[in-house]
Amino acid sequence: MKLQTIEKDEFTIIKVEEKRIDAVNAPELRQKINELSGTGQTRVILDISNVTFMDSSGLGVLVSILKMLGGSGELIIAGANGIVSDLFKLTRMDRIFRMCDDPESAEQIMTVA
Amino acid sequence: MSKDSKVYNIQLQIDSQMKHIRLLGGALRGIGAELELTNDQIGQLELILVEAVTNVIEHAYEYKTGNQIQVKVECDPDNTIKMIISDRGKSMPDSLQGKLKADRLSLPEPELLPESGWGMGLIQMLSDSFHYERNNEQNYWHIMKCLA
């Protein structure tokens, strides 16, 4: 899975540079964030603004990432749109994830927090 | 392509591999674009198809590759799109068939932080009719979505 990682002082932005998050590539995303949390970085913005399709397998991996980061960690999902945004709403998982329309808004939240 | 009353029939077939589901998704997007469906309609149809075929690979074929999954798409661009997904694997588990028969949609509670279990509920929510049948050692998923 193609990912771009941008390290900031207090958080990390991971930009998914693929059109899909599904059963094929979602485990790679979990592995990447697992490696990141191993270095102590548990505040993550996941920028999915380029993603045009995600299935429930992908959503399940995002939940596992949320659990992995734990109570002291923070995960913001940024840029969900179209059917990807609908997936969060239909499953009501938009109640669970902190979501922002765009990565810039997510950065502001992370910086203030 | 301009819309007319013609009904289109397309048949697709993949091997029972997760990565091949992407091929189905791509084909469905192409069909939807040719028929001038909206992006919302195309996205919903792709999600329905992907969830259904993922379920077939998981439950009917138990992730074993080398098995066929067929998808017949019948589209009347002014009215409906129907998808019939068929396989020769195991019957749908009773637990999933129970979800289909239930009056209420079966979706996991978000607060329990589920990592799976949304597929059938998503198909039910996004389609206008959905039923399953087992016939002649084959499974058939009949899914219909109104386009009007």
Short mmCIF file of N, CA and C in Angstrom, two decimals, chain A residues 22-24 57, chain B residues 14-23 53-55 57-58 63 65:
data_model
loop_
_atom_site.label_atom_id
_atom_site.label_comp_id
_atom_site.label_asym_id
_atom_site.label_seq_id
_atom_site.Cartn_x
_atom_site.Cartn_y
_atom_site.Cartn_z
N ASP A 22 -9.27 -1.94 1.26
CA ASP A 22 -10.12 -3.13 1.27
C ASP A 22 -9.37 -4.30 1.91
N ALA A 23 -9.94 -5.48 1.78
CA ALA A 23 -9.35 -6.65 2.43
C ALA A 23 -7.95 -6.95 1.93
N VAL A 24 -7.63 -6.49 0.73
CA VAL A 24 -6.32 -6.79 0.14
C VAL A 24 -5.22 -5.94 0.79
N SER A 57 -14.22 -4.55 5.27
CA SER A 57 -12.93 -5.08 5.72
C SER A 57 -11.97 -3.95 6.06
N ILE B 14 -15.06 -14.46 -11.71
CA ILE B 14 -13.71 -14.36 -11.13
C ILE B 14 -13.38 -15.64 -10.37
N ASP B 15 -12.10 -15.79 -10.07
CA ASP B 15 -11.66 -16.84 -9.17
C ASP B 15 -11.89 -16.33 -7.73
N SER B 16 -11.99 -17.28 -6.81
CA SER B 16 -12.33 -16.92 -5.42
C SER B 16 -11.12 -16.37 -4.67
N GLN B 17 -10.66 -15.20 -5.10
CA GLN B 17 -9.53 -14.53 -4.45
C GLN B 17 -9.92 -13.09 -4.15
N MET B 18 -9.55 -12.64 -2.96
CA MET B 18 -9.92 -11.29 -2.55
C MET B 18 -9.44 -10.24 -3.58
N LYS B 19 -8.22 -10.43 -4.08
CA LYS B 19 -7.69 -9.40 -4.98
C LYS B 19 -8.48 -9.34 -6.29
N HIS B 20 -9.17 -10.43 -6.63
CA HIS B 20 -9.95 -10.43 -7.86
C HIS B 20 -11.27 -9.68 -7.70
N ILE B 21 -11.67 -9.44 -6.44
CA ILE B 21 -12.90 -8.66 -6.23
C ILE B 21 -12.74 -7.26 -6.81
N ARG B 22 -11.50 -6.77 -6.78
CA ARG B 22 -11.25 -5.44 -7.35
C ARG B 22 -11.60 -5.40 -8.84
N LEU B 23 -11.39 -6.53 -9.51
CA LEU B 23 -11.72 -6.57 -10.94
C LEU B 23 -13.22 -6.41 -11.13
N VAL B 53 -19.59 -10.54 -2.50
CA VAL B 53 -18.58 -11.48 -3.00
C VAL B 53 -17.55 -11.80 -1.91
N THR B 54 -17.24 -10.83 -1.08
CA THR B 54 -16.36 -11.10 0.07
C THR B 54 -16.98 -12.18 0.95
N ASN B 55 -18.29 -12.07 1.14
CA ASN B 55 -19.00 -13.05 1.94
C ASN B 55 -18.93 -14.45 1.31
N ILE B 57 -16.53 -15.62 -0.65
CA ILE B 57 -15.17 -16.15 -0.47
C ILE B 57 -14.97 -16.62 0.97
N GLU B 58 -15.50 -15.84 1.91
CA GLU B 58 -15.31 -16.18 3.33
C GLU B 58 -16.11 -17.42 3.74
N TYR B 63 -12.16 -19.12 1.99
CA TYR B 63 -10.90 -18.52 1.53
C TYR B 63 -10.07 -19.43 0.62
N THR B 65 -8.85 -20.72 -2.82
CA THR B 65 -8.83 -20.18 -4.17
C THR B 65 -9.11 -21.31 -5.17
#
